[in-house]
Short mmCIF file of C-alpha atoms and ligand atoms in Angstrom, two decimals:
data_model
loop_
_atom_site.label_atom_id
_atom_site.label_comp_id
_atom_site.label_asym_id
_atom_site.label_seq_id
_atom_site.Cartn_x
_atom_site.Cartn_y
_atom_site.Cartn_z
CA UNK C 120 -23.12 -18.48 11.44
CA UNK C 121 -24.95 -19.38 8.43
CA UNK C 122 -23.64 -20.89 5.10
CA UNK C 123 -25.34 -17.48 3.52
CA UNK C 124 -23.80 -14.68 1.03
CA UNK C 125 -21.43 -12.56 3.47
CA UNK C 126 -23.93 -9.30 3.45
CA UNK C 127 -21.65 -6.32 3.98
CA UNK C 128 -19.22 -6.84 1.03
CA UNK C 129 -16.00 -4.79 1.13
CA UNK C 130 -14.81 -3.30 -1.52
CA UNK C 131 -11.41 -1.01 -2.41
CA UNK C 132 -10.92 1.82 -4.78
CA UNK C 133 -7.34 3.24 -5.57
CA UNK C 134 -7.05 6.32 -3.74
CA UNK C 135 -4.67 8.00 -6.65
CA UNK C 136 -6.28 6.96 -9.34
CA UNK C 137 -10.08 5.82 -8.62
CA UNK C 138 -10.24 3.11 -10.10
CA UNK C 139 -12.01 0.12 -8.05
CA UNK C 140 -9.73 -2.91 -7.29
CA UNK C 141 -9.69 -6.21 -9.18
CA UNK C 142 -11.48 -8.79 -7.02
CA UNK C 143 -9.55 -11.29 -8.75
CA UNK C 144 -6.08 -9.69 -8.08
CA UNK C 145 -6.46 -7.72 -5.49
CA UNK C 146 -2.99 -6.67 -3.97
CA UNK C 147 -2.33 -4.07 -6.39
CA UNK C 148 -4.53 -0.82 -8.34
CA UNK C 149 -5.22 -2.23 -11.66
CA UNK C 150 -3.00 0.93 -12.87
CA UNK C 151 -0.02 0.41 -10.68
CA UNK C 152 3.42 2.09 -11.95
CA UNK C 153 1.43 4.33 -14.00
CA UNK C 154 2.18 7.90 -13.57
CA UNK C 155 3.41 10.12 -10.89
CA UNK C 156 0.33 8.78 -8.72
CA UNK C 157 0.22 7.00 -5.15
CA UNK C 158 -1.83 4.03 -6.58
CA UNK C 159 -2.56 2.47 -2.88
CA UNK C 160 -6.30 0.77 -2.73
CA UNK C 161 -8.04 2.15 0.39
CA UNK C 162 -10.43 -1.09 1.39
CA UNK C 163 -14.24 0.65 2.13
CA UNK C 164 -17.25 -0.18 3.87
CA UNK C 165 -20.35 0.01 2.09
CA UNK C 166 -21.97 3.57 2.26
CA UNK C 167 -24.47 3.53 5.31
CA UNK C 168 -23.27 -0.01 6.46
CA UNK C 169 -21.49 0.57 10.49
CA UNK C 170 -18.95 -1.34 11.01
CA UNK C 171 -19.35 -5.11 11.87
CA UNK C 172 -19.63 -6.46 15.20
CA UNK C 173 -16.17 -8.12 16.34
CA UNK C 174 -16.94 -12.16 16.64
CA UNK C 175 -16.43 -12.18 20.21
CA UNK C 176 -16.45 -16.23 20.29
CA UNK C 177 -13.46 -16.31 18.93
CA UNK C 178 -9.90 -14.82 20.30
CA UNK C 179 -7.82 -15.68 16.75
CA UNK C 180 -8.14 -11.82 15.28
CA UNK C 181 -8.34 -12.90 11.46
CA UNK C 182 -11.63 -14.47 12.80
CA UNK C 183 -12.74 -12.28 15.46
CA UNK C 184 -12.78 -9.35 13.05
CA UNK C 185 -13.15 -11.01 9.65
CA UNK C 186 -16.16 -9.93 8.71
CA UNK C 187 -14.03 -6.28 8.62
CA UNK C 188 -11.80 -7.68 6.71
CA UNK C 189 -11.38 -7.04 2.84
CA UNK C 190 -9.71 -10.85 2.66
CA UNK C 191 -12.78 -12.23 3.89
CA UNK C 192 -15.27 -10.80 1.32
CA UNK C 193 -12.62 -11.67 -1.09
CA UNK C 194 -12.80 -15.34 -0.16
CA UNK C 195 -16.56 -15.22 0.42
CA UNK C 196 -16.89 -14.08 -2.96
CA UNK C 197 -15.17 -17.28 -4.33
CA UNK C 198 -17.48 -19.51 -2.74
CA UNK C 199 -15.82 -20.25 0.91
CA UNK C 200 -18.48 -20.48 3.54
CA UNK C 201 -18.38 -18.81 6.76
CA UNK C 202 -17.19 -22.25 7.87
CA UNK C 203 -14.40 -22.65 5.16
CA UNK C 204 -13.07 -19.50 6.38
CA UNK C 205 -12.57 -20.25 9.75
CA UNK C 206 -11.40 -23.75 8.80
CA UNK C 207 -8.59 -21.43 6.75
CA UNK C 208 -8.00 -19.53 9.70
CA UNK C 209 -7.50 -22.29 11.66
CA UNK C 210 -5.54 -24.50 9.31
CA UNK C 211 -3.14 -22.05 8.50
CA UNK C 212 -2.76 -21.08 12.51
CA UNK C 213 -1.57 -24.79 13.41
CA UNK C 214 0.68 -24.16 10.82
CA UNK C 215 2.71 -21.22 11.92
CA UNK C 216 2.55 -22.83 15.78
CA UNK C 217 4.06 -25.85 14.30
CA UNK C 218 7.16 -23.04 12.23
CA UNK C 219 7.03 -20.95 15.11
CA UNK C 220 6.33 -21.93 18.29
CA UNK C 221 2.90 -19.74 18.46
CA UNK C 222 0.10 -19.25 16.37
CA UNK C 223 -2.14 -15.75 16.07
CA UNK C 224 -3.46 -13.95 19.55
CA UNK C 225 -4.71 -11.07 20.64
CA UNK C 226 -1.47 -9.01 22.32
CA UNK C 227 -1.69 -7.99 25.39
CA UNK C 228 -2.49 -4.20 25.72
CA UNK C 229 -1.93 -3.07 29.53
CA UNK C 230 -0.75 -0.12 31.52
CA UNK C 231 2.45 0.83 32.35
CA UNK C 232 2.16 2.43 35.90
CA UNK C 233 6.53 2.58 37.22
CA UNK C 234 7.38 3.76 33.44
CA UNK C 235 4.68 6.58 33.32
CA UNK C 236 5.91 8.15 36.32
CA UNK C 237 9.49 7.87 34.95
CA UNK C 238 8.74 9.54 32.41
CA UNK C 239 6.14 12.15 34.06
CA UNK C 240 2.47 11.53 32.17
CA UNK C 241 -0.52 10.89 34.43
CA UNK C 242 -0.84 7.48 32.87
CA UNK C 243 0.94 4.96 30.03
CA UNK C 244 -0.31 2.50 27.97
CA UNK C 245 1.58 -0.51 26.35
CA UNK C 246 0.58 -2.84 23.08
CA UNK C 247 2.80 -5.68 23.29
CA UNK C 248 3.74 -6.84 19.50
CA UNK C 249 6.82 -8.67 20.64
CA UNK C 250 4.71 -11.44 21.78
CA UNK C 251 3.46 -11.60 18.26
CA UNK C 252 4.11 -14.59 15.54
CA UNK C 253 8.09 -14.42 14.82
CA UNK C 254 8.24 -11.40 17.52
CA UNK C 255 6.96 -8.34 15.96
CA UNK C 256 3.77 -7.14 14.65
CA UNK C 257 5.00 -7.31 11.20
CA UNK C 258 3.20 -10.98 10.66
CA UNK C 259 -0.42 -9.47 11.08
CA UNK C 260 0.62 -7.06 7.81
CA UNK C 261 1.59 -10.73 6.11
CA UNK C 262 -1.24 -12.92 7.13
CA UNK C 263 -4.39 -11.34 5.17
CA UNK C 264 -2.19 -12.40 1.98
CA UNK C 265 -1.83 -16.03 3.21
CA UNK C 266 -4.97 -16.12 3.82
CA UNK C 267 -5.81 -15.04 -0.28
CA UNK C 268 -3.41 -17.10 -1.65
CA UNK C 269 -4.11 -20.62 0.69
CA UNK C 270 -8.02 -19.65 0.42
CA UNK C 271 -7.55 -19.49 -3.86
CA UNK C 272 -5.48 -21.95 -4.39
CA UNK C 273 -2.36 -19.25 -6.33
CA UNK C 274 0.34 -22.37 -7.04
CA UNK C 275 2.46 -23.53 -4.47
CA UNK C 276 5.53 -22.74 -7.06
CA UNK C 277 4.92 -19.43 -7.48
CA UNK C 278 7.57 -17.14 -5.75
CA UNK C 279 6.83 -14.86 -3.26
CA UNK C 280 9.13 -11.83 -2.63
CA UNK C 281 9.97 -8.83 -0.06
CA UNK C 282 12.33 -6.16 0.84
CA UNK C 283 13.15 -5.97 4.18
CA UNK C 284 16.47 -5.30 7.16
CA UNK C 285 14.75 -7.23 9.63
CA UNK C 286 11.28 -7.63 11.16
CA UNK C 287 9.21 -8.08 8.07
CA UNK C 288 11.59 -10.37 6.48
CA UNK C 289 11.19 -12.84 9.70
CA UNK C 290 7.58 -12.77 9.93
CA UNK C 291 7.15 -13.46 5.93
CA UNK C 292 9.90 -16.24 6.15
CA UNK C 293 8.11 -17.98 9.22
CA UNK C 294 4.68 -17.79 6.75
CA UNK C 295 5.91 -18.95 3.85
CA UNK C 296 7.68 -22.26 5.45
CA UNK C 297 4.53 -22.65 7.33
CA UNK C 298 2.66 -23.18 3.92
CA UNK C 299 5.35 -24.50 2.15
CA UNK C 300 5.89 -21.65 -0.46
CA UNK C 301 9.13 -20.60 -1.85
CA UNK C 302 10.53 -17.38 -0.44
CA UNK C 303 12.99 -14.79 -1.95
CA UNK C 304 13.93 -12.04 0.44
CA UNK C 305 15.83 -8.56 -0.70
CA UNK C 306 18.12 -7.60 2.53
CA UNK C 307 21.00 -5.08 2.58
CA UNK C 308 24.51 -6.05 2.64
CA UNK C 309 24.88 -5.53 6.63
CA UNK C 310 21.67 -7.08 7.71
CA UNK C 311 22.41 -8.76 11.48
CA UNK C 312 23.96 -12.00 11.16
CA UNK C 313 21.36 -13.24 13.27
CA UNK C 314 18.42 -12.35 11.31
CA UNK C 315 20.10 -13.94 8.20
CA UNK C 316 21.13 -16.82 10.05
CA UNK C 317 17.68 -17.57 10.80
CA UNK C 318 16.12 -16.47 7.38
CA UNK C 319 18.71 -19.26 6.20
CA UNK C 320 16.95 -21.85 8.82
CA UNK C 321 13.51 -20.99 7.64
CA UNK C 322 14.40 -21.74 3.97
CA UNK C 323 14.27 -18.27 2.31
CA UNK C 324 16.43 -17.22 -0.35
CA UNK C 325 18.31 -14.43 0.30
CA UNK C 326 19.37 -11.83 -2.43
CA UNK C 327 22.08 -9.34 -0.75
CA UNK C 328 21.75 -5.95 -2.72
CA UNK C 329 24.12 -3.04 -2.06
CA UNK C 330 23.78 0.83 -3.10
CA UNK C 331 25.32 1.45 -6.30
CA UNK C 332 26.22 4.69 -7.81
CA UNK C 333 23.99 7.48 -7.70
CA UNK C 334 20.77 5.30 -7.62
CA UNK C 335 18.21 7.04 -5.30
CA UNK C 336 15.87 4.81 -3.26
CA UNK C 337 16.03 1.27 -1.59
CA UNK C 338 18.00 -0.66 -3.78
CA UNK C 339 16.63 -4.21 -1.82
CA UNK C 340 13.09 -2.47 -3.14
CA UNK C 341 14.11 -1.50 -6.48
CA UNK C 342 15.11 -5.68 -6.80
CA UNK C 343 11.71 -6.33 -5.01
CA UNK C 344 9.97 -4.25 -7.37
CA UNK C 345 11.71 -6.11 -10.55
CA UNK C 346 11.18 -9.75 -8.96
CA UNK C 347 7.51 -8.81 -9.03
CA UNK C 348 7.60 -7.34 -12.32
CA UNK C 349 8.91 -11.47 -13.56
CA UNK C 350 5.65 -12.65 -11.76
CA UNK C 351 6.72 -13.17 -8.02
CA UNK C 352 3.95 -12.32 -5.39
CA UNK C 353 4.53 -9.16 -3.19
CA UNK C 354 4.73 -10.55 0.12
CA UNK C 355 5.40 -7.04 0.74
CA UNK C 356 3.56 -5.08 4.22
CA UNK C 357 3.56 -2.01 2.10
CA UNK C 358 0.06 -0.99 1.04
CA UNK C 359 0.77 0.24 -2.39
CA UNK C 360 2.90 -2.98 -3.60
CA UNK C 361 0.12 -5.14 -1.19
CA UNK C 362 -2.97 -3.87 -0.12
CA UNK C 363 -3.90 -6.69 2.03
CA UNK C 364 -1.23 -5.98 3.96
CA UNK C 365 -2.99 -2.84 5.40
CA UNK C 366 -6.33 -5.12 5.42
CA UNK C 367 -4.42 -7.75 8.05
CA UNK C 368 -2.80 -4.66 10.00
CA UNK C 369 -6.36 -3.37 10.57
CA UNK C 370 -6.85 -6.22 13.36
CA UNK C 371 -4.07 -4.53 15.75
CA UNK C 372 -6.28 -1.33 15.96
CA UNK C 373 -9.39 -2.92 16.47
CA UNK C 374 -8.01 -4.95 19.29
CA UNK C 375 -6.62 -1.64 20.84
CA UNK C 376 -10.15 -0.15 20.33
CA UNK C 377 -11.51 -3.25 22.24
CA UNK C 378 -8.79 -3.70 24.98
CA UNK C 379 -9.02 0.27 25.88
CA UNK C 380 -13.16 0.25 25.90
CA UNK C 381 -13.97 3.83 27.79
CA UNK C 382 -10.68 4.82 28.25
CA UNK C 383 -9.37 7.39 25.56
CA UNK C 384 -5.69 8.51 25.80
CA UNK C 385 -4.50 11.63 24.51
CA UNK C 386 -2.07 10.58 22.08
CA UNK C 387 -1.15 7.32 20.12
CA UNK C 388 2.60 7.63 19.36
CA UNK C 389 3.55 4.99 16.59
CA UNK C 390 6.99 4.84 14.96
CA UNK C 391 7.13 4.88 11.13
CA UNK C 392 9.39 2.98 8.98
CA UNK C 393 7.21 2.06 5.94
CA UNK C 394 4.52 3.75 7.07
CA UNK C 395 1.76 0.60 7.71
CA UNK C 396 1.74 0.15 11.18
CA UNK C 397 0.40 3.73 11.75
CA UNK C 398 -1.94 3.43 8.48
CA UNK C 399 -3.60 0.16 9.56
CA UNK C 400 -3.63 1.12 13.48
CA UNK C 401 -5.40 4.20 13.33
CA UNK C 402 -7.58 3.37 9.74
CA UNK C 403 -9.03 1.37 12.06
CA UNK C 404 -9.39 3.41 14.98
CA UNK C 405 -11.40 5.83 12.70
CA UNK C 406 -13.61 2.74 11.84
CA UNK C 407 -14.78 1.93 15.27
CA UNK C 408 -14.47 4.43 17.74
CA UNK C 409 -15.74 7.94 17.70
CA UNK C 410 -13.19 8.87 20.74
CA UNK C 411 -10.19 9.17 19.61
CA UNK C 412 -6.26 9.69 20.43
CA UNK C 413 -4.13 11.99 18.19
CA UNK C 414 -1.63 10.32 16.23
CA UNK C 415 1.60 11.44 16.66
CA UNK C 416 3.93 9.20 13.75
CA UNK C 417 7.76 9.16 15.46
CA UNK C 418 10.52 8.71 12.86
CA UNK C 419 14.63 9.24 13.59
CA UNK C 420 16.37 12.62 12.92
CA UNK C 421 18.59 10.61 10.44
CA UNK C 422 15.47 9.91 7.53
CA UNK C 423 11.93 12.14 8.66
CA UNK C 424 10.48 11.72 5.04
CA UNK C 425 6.77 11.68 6.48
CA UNK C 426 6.99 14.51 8.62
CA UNK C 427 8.29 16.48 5.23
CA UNK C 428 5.47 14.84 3.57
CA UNK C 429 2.89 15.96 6.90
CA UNK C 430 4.27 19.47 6.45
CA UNK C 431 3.83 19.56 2.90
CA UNK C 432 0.66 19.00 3.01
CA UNK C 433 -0.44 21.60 6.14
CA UNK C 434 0.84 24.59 3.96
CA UNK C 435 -3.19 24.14 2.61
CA UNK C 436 -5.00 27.02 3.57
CA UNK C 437 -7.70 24.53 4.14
CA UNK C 438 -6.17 22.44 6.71
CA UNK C 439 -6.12 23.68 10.34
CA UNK C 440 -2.76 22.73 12.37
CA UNK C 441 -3.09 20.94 15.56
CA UNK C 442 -7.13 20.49 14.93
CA UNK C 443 -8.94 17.88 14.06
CA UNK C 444 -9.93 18.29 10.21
CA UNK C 445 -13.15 16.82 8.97
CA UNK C 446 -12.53 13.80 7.15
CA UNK C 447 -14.46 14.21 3.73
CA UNK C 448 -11.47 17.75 3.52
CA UNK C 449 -8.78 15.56 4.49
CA UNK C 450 -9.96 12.96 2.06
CA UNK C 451 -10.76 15.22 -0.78
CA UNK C 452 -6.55 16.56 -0.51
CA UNK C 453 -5.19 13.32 -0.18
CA UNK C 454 -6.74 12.14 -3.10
CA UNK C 455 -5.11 15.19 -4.63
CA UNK C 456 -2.27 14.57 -3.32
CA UNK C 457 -2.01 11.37 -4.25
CA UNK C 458 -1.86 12.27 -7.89
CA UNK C 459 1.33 14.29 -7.36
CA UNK C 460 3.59 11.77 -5.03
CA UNK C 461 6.95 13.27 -5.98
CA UNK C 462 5.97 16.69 -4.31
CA UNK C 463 5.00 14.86 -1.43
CA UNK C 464 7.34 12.09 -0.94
CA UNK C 465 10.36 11.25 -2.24
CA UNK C 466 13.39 9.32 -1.76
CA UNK C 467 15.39 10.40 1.13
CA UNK C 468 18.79 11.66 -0.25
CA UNK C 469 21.13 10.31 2.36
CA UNK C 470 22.14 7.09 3.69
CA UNK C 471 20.81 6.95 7.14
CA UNK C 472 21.70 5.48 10.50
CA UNK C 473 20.08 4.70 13.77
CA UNK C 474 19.77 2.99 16.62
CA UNK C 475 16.19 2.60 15.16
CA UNK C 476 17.56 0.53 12.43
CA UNK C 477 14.03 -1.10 11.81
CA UNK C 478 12.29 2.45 10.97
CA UNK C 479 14.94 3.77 8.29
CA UNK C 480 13.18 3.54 5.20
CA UNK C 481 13.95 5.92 2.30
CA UNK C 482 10.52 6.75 1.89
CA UNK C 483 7.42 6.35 3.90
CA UNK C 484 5.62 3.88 1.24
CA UNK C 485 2.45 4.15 2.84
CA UNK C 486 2.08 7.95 3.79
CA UNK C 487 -1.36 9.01 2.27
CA UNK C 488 -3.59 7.07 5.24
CA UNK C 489 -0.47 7.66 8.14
CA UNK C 490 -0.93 11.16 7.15
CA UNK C 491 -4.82 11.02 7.28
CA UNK C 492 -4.53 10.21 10.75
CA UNK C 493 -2.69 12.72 11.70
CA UNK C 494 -5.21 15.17 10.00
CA UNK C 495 -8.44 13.58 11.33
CA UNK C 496 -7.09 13.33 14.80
CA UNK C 497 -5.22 17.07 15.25
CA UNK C 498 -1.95 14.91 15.68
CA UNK C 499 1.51 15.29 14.12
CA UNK C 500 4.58 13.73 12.92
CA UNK C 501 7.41 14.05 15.70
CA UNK C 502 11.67 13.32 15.17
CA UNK C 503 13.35 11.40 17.51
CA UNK C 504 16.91 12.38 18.42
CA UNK C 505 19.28 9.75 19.13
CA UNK C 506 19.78 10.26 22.93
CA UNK C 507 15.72 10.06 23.07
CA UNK C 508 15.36 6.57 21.13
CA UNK C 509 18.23 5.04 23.38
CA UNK C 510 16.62 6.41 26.93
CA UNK C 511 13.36 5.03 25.51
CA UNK C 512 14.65 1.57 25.11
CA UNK C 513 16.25 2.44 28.91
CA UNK C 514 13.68 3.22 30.93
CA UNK C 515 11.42 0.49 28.81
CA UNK C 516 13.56 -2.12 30.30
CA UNK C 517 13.99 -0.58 33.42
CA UNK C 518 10.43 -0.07 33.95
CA UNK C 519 8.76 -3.50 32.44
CA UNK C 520 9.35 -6.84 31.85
CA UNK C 521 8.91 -6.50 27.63
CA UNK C 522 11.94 -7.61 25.90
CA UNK C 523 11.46 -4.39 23.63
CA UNK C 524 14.45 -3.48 20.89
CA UNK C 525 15.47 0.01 20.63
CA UNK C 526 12.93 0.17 16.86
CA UNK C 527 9.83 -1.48 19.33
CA UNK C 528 10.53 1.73 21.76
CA UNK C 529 10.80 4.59 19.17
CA UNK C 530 7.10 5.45 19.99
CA UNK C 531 7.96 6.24 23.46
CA UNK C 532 11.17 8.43 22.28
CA UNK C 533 8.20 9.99 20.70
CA UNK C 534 6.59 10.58 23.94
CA UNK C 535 10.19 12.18 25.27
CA UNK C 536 10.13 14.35 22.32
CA UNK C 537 6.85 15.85 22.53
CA UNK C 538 7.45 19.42 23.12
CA UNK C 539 3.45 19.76 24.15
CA UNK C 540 3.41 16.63 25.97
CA UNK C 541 -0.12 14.67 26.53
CA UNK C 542 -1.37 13.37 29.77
CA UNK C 543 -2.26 10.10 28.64
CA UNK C 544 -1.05 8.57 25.72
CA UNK C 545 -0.66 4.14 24.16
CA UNK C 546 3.08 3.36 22.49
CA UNK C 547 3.38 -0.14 20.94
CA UNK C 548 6.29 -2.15 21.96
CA UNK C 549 6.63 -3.57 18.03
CA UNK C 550 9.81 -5.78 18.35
CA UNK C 551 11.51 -8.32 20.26
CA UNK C 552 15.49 -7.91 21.24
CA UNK C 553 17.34 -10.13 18.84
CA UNK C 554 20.88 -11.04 18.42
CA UNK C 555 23.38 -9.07 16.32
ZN1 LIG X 298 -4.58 3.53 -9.02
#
């Protein structure tokens, strides 16, 4: 590719507020924390531009896709080349297969013919995340923001900071060692042994912080939200603290749109935790296919704030249930929306518990683009009971050879709570099994 101007520059505009990002510190709306207003930037194409060609001589997704990718007009904009880019890429790959063992691939996405007839749909398929960089798909949230602050040179010494039980804190402590940056990670007093045992090998710092008192809300999030307030970066995969970290999940839907060409199942069941799995996945399923599955978002009967949020919003008279709505309506009250969070989403009041651990946050941070794709695709946010999520992780091990934890299989307790259950439908296996 040429050493030219990238042509098709991206560019993001807060949702909640309008306002167009910063290009020069872009994780966060220039008027973050202002107001009762979802200020989470929503990265666009160009008006009239399609959507890029993948690279298709490369198999490293962050290049593959890049010129999709918000990060890459960022860095294009500050004078990389083409060629400096993938040098980045590349670089900062090594790096992670010398933390971790493995660098950045495109999962495997294949069908799952013993566990579909298990479970009685005509046909299964399976994304496999746990083969991912630290063993969940929470590093491809993580990596668009390496690749900003390695590709602009942010100082070395400049914290970085997240909340997170398990999964995300992993995949942002095997990053920042790969680099070299200093890591401060916000975990709950009964985080697994295991996990901190190995956040402790990776050289993060970790900040316990219990529930106190009547305070509503995360408190490991609340501490995240001060350390960032002092100046640390949010290494964060929630789109409103990070919006990058919806710009790196993009490249897990795009591979599904690739891996499943012609073939179109009937639902895509993703479990929600935060919220940016789902957002990212099907954001980009929107992008680049016209074919479509629903999305049906599974969360645990012990914290459902999205589905409250998802049936907030159908009481519209303008919104159809269980139809596909036309994007520009959908767009139009979700802008809205956003400009009233707190009658949309809101801490969840109890403390939960789950055999999901990994999917228990109090509030769904990113539920504005989760919920478009509901909306857009006629889908709908389904509860898991607890006998569903552990049968799921059952008949996943039964049935394949994925090392799956019971969090990884909550999209297929989806599946077994579907009252209207689809003939087709694509889970992601998200996590690995760890230790406790
Ligand atoms: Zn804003």
């Amino acid at each position: 590719m040429q050493n030219t101007r990238h042509a098709q520059s991206i560019t993001a505009r807060c949702t909640g507020c309008q306002q167009l990002a910063d290009e020069r510190a872009p994780l966060r709306c220039p008027n973050y924390g202002q107001g009762d207003v979802d200020h989470v930037l929503n990265r666009c194409l160009p008006a009239g531009v399609e959507l890029p060609a993948a690279d298709d001589t490369h198999q490293q997704p962050y290049s593959r896709y890049r010129q999709r990718l918000w990060v890459y007009t960022l860095l294009r904009q500050r004078e990389l080349t083409d060629r400096d880019y993938l040098d980045l890429v590349a670089r900062i790959d090594e790096q992670i297969a010398n933390t971790d063992g493995k660098g950045f691939c495109i999962t495997p996405l294949s069908e799952a013919t013993a566990l579909a007839a298990a479970i009685g749909v005509e046909a299964l398929w399976i994304k496999d995340e746990t083969r991912n960089v630290s063993g969940s798909h929470k590093a491809r949230h993580l990596m668009a923001t390496l690749l900003w602050l390695e590709g602009t040179g942010v100082p070395r010494e400049r914290p970085l900071a997240i909340a997170s039980c398990g999964n995300a804190a992993l995949a942002a402590a095997v990053l920042a060692k790969a680099v070299g940056r200093p890591l401060t990670v916000y975990i709950p007093p009964d985080a697994r042994p295991s996990v901190v045992e190995r956040l402790q090998q990776l050289g993060a710092t970790i900040e316990r912080c219990p529930r106190e008192g009547s305070t509503v809300g995360d408190p490991c999030y609340h501490r995240f939200v001060a350390a960032v307030s002092a100046g640390a970066i949010p290494f964060s995969v929630q789109g409103p603290d990070n919006a990058l970290a919806l710009d790196g999940g993009l490249t897990l839907g795009y591979e599904i749109d690739e891996q499943l060409g012609p073939r179109t199942p009937q639902a895509l069941l993703l479990q929600v935790g935060g919220g940016a799995l789902a957002s990212s996945c099907f954001s980009a399923l929107l992008e680049s296919r016209r074919d479509r599955p629903r999305l049906c978002t599974v969360q645990t009967r012990s914290a459902f704030p999205l589905h409250l949020a998802l049936e907030r919003l159908l009481q519209r008279p303008d919104l159809r249930r269980c139809a596909p709505n036309a994007e520009t309506v959908v767009d139009q009250l979700l802008s809205e929306a956003a400009q009233q969070r707190s009658a949309f989403m809101s801490p969840w009041p109890t403390t939960p518990s789950s055999v999901a651990s990994g999917i228990l946050d109090d509030e769904t941070y990113d539920w504005l683009f989760a919920c478009r794709g509901m909306l857009c695709s006629g889908g709908t946010a389904l509860i898991a009971e607890e006998a569903e999520l552990a049968r799921a992780h059952r008949l996943a091990h039964q049935h394949t050879a994925i090392d799956v934890d019971p969090t990884g299989s909550a999209g297929l307790a989806g599946l077994l709570a579907s009252g209207d259950r689809p003939r087709s439908a694509l889970v992601a296996f998200t996590g690995v099994t760890r230790g406790d």
